[in-house]
CSV table of C-alpha atoms and ligand atoms in Angstrom, one decimal:
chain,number,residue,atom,x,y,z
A,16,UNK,CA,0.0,0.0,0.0
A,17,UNK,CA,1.3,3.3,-0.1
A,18,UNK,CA,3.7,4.7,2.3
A,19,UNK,CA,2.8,7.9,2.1
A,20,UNK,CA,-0.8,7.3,4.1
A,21,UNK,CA,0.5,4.3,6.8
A,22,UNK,CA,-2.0,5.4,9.5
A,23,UNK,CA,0.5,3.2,12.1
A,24,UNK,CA,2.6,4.9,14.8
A,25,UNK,CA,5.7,3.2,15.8
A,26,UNK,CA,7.5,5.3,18.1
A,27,UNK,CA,8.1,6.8,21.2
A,28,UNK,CA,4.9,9.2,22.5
A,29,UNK,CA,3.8,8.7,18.8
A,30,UNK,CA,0.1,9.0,19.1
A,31,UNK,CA,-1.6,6.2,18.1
A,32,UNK,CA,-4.7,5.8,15.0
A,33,UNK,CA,-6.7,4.0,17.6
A,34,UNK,CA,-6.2,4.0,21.5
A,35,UNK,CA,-7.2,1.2,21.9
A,36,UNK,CA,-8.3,-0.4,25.2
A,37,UNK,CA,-7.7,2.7,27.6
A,38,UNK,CA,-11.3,4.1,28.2
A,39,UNK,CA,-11.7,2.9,32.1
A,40,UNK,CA,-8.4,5.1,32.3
A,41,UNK,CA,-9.5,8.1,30.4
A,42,UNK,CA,-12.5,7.6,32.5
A,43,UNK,CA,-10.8,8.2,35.6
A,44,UNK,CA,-8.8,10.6,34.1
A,45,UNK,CA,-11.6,12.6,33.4
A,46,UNK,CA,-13.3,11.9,36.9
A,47,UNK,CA,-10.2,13.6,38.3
A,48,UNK,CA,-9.8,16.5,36.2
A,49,UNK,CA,-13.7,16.8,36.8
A,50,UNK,CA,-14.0,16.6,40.6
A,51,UNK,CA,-11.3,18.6,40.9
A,52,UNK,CA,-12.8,21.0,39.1
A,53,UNK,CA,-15.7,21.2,41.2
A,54,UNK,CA,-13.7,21.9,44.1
A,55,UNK,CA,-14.4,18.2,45.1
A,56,UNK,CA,-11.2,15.9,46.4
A,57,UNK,CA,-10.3,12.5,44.2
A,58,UNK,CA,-6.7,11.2,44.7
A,59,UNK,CA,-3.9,11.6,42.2
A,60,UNK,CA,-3.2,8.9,40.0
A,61,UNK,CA,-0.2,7.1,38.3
A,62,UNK,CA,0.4,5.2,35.4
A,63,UNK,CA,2.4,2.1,36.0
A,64,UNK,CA,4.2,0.5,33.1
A,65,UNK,CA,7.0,-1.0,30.9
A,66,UNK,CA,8.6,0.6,28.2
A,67,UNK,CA,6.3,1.2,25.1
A,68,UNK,CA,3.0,0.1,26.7
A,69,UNK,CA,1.4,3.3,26.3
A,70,UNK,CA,2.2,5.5,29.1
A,71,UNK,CA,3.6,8.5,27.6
A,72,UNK,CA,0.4,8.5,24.8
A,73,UNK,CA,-1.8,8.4,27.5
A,74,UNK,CA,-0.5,11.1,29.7
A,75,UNK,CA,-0.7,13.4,26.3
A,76,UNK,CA,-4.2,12.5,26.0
A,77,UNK,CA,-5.6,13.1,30.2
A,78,UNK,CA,-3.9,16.4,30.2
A,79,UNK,CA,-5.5,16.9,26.5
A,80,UNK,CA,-8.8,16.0,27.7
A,81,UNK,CA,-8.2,18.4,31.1
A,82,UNK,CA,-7.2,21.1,29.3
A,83,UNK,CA,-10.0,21.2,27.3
A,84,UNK,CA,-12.3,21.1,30.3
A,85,UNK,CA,-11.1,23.9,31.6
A,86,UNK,CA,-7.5,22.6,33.6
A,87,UNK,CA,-4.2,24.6,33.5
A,88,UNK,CA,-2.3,21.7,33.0
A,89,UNK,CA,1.6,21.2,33.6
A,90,UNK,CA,3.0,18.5,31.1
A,91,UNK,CA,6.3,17.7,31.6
A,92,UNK,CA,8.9,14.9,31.1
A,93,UNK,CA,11.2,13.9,33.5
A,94,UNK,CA,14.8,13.4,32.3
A,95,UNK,CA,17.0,13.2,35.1
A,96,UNK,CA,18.9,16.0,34.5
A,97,UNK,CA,20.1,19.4,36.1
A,98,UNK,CA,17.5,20.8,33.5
A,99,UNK,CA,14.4,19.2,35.2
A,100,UNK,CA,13.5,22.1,37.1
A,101,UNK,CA,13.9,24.4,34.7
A,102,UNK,CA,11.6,22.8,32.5
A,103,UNK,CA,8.9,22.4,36.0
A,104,UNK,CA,9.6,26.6,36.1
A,105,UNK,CA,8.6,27.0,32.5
A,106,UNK,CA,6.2,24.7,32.0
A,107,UNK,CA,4.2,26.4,35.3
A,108,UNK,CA,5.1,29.8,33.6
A,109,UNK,CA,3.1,28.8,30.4
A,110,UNK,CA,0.4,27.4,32.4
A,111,UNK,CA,0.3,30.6,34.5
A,112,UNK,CA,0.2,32.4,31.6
A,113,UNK,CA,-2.9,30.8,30.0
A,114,UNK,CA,-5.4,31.7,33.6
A,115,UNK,CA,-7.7,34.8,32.8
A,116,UNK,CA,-6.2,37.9,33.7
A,117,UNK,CA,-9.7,39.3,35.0
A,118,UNK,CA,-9.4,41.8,37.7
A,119,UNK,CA,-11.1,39.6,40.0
A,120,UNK,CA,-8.1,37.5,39.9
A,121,UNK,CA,-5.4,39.4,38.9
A,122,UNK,CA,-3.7,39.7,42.5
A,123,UNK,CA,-3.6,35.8,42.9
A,124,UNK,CA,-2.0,35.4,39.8
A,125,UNK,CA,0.4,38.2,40.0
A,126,UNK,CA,1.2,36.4,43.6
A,127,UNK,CA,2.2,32.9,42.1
A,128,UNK,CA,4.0,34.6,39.4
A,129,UNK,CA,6.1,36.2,41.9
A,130,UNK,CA,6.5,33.2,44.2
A,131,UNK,CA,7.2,31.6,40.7
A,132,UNK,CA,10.2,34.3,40.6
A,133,UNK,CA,11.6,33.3,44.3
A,134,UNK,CA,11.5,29.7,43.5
A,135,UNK,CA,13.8,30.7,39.9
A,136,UNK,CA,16.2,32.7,41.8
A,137,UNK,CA,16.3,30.4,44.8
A,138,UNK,CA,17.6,27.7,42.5
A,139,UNK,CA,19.3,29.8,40.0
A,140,UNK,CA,17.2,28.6,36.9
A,141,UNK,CA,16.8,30.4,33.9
A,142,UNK,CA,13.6,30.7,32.6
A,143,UNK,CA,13.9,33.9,30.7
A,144,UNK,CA,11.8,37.5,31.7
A,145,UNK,CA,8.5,37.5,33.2
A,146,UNK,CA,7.4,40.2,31.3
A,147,UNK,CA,4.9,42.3,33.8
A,148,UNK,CA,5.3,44.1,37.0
A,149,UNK,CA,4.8,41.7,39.9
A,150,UNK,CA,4.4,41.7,43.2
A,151,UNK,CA,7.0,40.6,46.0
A,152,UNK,CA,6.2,37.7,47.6
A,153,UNK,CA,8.4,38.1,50.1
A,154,UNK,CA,10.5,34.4,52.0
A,155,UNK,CA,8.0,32.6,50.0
A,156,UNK,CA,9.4,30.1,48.3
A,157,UNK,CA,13.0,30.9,49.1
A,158,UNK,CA,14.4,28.4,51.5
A,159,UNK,CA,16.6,26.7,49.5
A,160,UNK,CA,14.7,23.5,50.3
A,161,UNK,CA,14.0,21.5,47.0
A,162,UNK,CA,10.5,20.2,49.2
A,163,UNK,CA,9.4,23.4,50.9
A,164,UNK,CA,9.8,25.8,47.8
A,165,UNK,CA,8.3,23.6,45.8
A,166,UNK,CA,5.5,22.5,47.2
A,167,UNK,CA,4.9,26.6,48.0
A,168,UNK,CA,5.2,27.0,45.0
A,169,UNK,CA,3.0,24.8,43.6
A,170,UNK,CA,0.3,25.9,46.1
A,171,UNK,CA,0.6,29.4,45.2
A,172,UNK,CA,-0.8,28.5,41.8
A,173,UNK,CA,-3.2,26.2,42.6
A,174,UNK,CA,-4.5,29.3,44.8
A,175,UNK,CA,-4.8,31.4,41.4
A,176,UNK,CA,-6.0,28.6,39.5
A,177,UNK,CA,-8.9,28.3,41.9
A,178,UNK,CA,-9.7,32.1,41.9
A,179,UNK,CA,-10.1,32.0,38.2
A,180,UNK,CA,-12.3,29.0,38.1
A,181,UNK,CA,-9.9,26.5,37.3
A,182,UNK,CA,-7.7,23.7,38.3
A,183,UNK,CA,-4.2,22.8,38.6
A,184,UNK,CA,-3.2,20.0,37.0
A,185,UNK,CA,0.4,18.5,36.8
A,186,UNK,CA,1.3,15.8,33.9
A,187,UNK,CA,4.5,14.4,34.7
A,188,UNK,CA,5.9,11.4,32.4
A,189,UNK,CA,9.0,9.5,33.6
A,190,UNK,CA,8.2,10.0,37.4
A,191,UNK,CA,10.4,7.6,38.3
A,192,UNK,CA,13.3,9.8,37.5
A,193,UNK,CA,12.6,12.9,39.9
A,194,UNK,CA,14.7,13.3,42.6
A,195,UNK,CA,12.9,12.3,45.7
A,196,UNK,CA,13.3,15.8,46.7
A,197,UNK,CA,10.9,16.4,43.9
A,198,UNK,CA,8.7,14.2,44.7
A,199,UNK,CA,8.2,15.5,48.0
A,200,UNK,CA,7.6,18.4,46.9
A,201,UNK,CA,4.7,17.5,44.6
A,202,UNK,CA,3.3,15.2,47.5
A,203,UNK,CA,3.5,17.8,50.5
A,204,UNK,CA,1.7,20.2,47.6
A,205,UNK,CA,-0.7,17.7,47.4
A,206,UNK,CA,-1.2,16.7,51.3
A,207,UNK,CA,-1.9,20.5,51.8
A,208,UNK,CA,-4.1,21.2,48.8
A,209,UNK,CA,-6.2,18.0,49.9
A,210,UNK,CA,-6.4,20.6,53.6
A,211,UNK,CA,-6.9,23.7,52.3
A,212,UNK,CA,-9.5,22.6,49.4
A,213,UNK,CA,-6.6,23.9,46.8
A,214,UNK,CA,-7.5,22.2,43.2
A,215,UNK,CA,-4.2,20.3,42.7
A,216,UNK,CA,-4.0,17.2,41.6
A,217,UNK,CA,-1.3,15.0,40.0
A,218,UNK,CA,-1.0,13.0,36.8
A,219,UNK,CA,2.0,10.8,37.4
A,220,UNK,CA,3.6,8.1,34.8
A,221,UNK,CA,6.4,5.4,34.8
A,222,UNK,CA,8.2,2.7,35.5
A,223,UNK,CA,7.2,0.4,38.3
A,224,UNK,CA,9.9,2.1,40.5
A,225,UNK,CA,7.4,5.1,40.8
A,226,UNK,CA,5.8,2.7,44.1
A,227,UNK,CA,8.9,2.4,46.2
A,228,UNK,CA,10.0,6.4,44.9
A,229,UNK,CA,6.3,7.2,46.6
A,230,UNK,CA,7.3,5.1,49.7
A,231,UNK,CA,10.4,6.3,50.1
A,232,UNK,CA,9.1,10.4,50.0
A,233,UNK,CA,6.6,10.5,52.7
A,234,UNK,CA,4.9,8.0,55.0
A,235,UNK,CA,1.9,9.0,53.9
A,236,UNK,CA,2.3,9.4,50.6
A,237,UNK,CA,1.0,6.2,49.2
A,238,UNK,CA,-2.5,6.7,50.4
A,239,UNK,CA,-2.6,9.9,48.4
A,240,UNK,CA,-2.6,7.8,45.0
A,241,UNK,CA,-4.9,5.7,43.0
A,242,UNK,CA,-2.6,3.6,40.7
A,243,UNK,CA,-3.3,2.2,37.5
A,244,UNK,CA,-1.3,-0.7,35.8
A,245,UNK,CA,-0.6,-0.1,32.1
A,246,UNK,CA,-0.4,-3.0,30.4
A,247,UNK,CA,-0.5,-5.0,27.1
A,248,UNK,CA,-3.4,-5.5,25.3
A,249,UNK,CA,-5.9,-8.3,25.1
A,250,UNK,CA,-6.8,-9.6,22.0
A,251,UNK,CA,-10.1,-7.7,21.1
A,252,UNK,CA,-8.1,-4.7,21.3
A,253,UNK,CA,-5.5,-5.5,19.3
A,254,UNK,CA,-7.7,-6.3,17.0
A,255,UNK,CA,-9.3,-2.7,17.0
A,256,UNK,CA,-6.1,-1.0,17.0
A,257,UNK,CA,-5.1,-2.5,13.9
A,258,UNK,CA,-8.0,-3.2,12.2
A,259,UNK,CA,-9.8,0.2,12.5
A,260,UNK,CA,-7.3,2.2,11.2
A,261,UNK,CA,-6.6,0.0,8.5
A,262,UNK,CA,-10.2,-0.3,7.3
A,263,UNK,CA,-10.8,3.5,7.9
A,264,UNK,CA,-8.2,3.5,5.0
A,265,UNK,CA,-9.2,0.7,2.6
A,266,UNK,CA,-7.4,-2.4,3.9
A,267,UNK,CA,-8.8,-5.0,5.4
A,268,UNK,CA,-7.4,-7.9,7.7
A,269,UNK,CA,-8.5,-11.4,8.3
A,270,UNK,CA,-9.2,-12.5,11.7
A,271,UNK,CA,-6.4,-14.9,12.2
A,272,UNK,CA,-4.1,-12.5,10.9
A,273,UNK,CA,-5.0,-10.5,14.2
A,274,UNK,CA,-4.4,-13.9,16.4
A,275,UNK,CA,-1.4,-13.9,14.4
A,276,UNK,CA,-0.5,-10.6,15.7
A,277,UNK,CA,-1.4,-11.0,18.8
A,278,UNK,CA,0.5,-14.2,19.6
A,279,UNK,CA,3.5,-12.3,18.3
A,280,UNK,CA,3.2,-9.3,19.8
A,281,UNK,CA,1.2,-10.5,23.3
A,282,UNK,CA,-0.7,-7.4,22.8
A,283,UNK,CA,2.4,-5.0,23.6
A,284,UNK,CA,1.1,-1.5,21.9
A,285,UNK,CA,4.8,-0.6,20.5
A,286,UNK,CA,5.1,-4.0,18.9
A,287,UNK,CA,1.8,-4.1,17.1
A,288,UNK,CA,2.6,-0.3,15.8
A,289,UNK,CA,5.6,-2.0,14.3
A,290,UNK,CA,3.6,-5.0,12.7
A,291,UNK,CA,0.6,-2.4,11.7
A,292,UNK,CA,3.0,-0.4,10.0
A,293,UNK,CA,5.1,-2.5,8.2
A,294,UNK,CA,1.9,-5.1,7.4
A,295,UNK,CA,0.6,-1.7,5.7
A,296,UNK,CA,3.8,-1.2,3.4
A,297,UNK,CA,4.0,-5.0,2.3
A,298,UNK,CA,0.1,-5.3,1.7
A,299,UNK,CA,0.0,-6.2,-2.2
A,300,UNK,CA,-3.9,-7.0,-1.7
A,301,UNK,CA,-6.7,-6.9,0.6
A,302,UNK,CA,-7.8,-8.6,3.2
A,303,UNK,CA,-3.7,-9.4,5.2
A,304,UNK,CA,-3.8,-13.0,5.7
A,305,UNK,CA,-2.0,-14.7,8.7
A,306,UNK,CA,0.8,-15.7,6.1
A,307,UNK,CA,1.2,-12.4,5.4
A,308,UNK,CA,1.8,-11.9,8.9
A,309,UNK,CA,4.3,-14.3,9.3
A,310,UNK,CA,6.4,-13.0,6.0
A,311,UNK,CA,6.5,-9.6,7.8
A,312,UNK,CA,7.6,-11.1,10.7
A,313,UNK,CA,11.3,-10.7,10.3
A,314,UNK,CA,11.6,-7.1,9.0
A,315,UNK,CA,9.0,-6.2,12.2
A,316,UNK,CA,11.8,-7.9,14.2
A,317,UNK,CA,14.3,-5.9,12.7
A,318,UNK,CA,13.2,-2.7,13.6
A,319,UNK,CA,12.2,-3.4,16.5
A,320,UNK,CA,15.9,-4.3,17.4
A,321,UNK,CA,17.3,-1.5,15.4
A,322,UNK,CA,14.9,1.3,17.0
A,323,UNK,CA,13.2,-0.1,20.5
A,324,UNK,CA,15.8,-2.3,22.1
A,325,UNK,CA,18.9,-1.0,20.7
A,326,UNK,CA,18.4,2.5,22.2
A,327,UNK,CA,18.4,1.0,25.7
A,328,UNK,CA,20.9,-1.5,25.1
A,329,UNK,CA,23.8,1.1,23.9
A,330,UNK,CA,24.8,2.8,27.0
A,331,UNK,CA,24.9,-0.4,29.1
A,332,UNK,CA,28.8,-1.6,30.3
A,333,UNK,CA,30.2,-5.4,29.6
A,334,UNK,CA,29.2,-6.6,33.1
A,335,UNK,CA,25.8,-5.0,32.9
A,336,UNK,CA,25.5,-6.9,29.7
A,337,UNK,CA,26.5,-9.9,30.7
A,338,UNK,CA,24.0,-9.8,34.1
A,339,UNK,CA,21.3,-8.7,31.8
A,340,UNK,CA,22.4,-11.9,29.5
A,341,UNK,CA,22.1,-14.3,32.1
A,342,UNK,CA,18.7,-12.8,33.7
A,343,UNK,CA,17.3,-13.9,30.1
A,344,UNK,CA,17.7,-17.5,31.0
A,345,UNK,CA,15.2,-17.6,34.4
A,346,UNK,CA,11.0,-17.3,33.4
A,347,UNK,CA,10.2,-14.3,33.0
A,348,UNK,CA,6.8,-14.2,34.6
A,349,UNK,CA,8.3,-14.0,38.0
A,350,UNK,CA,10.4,-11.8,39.6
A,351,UNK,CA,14.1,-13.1,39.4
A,352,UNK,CA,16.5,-13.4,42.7
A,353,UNK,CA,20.0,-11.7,42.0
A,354,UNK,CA,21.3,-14.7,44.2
A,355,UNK,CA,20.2,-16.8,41.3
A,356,UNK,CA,21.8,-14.7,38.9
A,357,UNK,CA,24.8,-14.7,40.8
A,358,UNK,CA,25.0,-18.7,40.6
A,359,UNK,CA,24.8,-18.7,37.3
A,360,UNK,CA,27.5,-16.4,36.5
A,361,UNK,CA,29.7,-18.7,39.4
A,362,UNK,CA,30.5,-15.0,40.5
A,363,UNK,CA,29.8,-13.7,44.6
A,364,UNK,CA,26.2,-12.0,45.1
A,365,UNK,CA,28.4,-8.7,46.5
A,366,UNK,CA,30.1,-8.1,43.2
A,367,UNK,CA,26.6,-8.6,41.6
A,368,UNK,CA,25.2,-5.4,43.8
A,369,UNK,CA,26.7,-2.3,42.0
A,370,UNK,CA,26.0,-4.0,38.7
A,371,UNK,CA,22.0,-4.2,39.5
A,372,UNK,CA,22.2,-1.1,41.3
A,373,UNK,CA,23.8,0.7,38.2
A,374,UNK,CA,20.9,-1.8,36.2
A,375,UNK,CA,17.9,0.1,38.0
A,376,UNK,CA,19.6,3.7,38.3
A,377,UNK,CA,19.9,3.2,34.3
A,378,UNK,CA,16.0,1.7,33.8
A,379,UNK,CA,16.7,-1.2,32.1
A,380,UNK,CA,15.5,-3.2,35.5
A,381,UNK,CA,13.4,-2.8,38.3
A,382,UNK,CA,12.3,-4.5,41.6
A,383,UNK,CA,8.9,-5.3,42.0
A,384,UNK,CA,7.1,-5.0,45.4
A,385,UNK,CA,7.5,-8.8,46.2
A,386,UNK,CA,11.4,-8.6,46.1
A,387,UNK,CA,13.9,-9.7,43.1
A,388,UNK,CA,14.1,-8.6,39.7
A,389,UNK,CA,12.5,-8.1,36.0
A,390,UNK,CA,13.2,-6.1,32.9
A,391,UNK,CA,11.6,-2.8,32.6
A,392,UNK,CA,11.4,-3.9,28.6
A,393,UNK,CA,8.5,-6.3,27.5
A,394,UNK,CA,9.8,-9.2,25.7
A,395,UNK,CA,13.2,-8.3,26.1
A,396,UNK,CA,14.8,-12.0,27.2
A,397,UNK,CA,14.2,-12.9,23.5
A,398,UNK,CA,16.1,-9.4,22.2
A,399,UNK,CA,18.9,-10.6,24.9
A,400,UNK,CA,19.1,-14.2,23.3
A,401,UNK,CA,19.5,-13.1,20.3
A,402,UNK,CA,21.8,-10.4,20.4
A,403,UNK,CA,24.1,-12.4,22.5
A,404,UNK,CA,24.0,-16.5,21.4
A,405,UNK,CA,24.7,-18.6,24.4
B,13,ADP,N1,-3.8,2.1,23.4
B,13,ADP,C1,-2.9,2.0,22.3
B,13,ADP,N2,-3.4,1.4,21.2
B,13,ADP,C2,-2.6,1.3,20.2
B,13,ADP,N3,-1.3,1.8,20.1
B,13,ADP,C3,-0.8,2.4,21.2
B,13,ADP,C4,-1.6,2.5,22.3
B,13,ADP,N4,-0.9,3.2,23.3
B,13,ADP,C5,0.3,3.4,22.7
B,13,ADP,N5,0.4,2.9,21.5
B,13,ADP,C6,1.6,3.0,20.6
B,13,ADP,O1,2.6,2.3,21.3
B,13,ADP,C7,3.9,3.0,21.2
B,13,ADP,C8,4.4,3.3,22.5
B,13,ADP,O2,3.7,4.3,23.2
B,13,ADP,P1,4.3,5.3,24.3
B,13,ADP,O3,3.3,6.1,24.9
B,13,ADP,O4,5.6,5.9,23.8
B,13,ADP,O5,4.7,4.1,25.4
B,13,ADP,P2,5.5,4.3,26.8
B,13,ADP,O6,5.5,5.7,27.2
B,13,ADP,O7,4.8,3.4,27.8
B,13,ADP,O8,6.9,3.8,26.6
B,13,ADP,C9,3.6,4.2,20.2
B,13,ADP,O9,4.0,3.8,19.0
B,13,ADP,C10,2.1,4.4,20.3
B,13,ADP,O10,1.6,4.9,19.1
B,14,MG,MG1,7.0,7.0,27.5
């Protein structure tokens, strides 16, 4: 078929023809938006998943639907990275900007733009001029605390928000990578919005890590959340994600060149993008028949290695590799012990620590609640295997 119109996404954040199988989420999504809205509490909620399961889309598409209701929402990704706050400061800057500038509320705007100013200068980032005459807020926001500025911050627009008629909302993808000074921050926001009947809520998305980063930030910071797994699809869904947007563009597919599908992919959103889009260029006629399917197979696998699982494999040492080698051997429906992996590579658990450490710090691992380990990458014991024969 021609190139030119492939309706199929594969790629990161890429959003999708069909989002398929997400509406309970959007649901609550919109329930939280909503009912904050209405000056009514509902907890915050995170989005808890593997690599290319849909997280990121999904985000996109709460704080879409919020915005439109009437939400100044924050979207931001979390990198890691000295710049992180500086992107928080702008991001809050833009969404400032976008509240009503009515005289009713002009004060409590002018007042979190100014505390917005302390918090810059307190932490020396660049954010570029505010452009009006503000207001001192004077010691707010200038501690030098990460968590008390923050969350002072924070509140101070969720103050003007609610003057206006609106709602804070913060969007934050890749959660697991704030600093838990961060993370505090957001949460104490949050305890004290709950208290004070602020509209602030939190969108939150990541890795699994995101529980035990919650733990760690505050005792009480686990009650604050609703979470919500993120997972693969089932096989209805897959079949509306590929089907729809092929028929909306005069393809069709047979039905067990879905099950087809869906046994290779097990549902995974990236990996059905992948066969979507390349079923799409090979498609000579119409309906795609499960043979087709399995000729596309090996180009599908391809790019996947080239584009999804190479990117996390480059900046990964020789021992990291060869840890990540052996964890392909164990099932990979349970959580595997790092004694075990130890045994197998005849090497002492203690040597073994900094290499998993260095394995979760880099999110190519994780440890789920119940102890041990997994890959933060679906299907990735098969990429292992063959990228590095026994
Ligand atoms: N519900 C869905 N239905 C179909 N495709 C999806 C869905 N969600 C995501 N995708 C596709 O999956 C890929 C990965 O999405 P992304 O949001 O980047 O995942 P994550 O943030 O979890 O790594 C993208 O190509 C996207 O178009
Ligand atoms: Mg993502």
């Amino acid at each position: 078929m021609d190139r030119l119109r492939n309706p199929f996404t594969p790629g990161a954040g890429a959003l999708p023809p069909e989002l398929a199988g997400r509406s309970a989420i959007i649901e609550d999504g919109r329930v939280l938006a909503g009912r904050t809205l209405l000056g009514r509490y509902e907890k915050s909620l995170l989005l808890i998943g593997l690599r290319g399961v849909g997280k990121t889309v999904l985000l996109k598409h709460l704080a879409e639907d919020a915005r439109r209701n009437g939400v100044v929402a924050v979207v931001i990704e979390v990198r890691n990275a000295e710049s992180d706050f500086e992107e928080l400061a702008l991001r809050v800057k833009e969404a400032l900007c976008t509240i009503d500038f009515a005289s009713s509320v002009k004060s409590s705007v002018n007042h979190a733009f100014s505390v917005l100013r302390n918090f810059v200068k307190t932490f020396s980032l660049n954010i570029g001029d505010f452009g009006i005459s503000l207001e001192t807020a004077q010691g707010i926001a200038t501690s030098g605390k990460m968590e008390l500025d923050l969350s002072e911050m924070l509140l101070a627009c969720a103050r003007a928000a609610k003057e206006s008629g609106k709602a804070m909302g913060l969007y934050v993808d890749e959660l697991q990578n704030f600093q838990i000074e961060a993370m505090r921050g957001i949460i104490v926001a949050l305890h004290f919005a709950a208290q004070e009947s602020l509209p602030l809520y939190l969108v939150g998305s990541g890795l699994p890590s995101i529980r035990s980063l919650v733990g760690k930030s505050k005792t009480y910071a686990e009650r604050m959340f609703n979470y919500s797994d993120i997972g693969a699809l089932c096989r209805d869904d897959v079949d509306l994600a590929i089907t729809m947007p092929m028929n909306n563009n005069g393809l069709d597919i047979a039905p067990d060149a879905i099950d087809e599908v869906f046994a290779r992919t097990r549902g995974y959103p990236y990996f059905l993008q992948e066969y979507g889009y390349q079923l799409w260029n090979a498609a000579e006629g119409s309906p795609i028949s499960a043979d087709d399917v399995r000729r596309t197979a090996p180009v599908v696998q391809d790019r996947l290695d080239s584009n999804f699982f190479a990117v996390r494999f480059e900046r990964i040492s020789s021992r990291e590799k060869e840890f990540l080698r052996a964890m392909a051997e164990f099932p990979q429906n349970v959580a595997i012990q790092t004694s075990e992996v130890a045994r197998r590579l005849g090497r002492d658990l203690s040597t073994l620590s900094p290499v998993r450490a260095s394995l979760i710090r880099k999110g190519m691992i994780y440890s789920p609640e119940y102890g041990g380990i997994a890959y933060t990458v679906p299907m990735f014991a098969d990429y292992m295997k063959r990228m590095l024969p026994a």
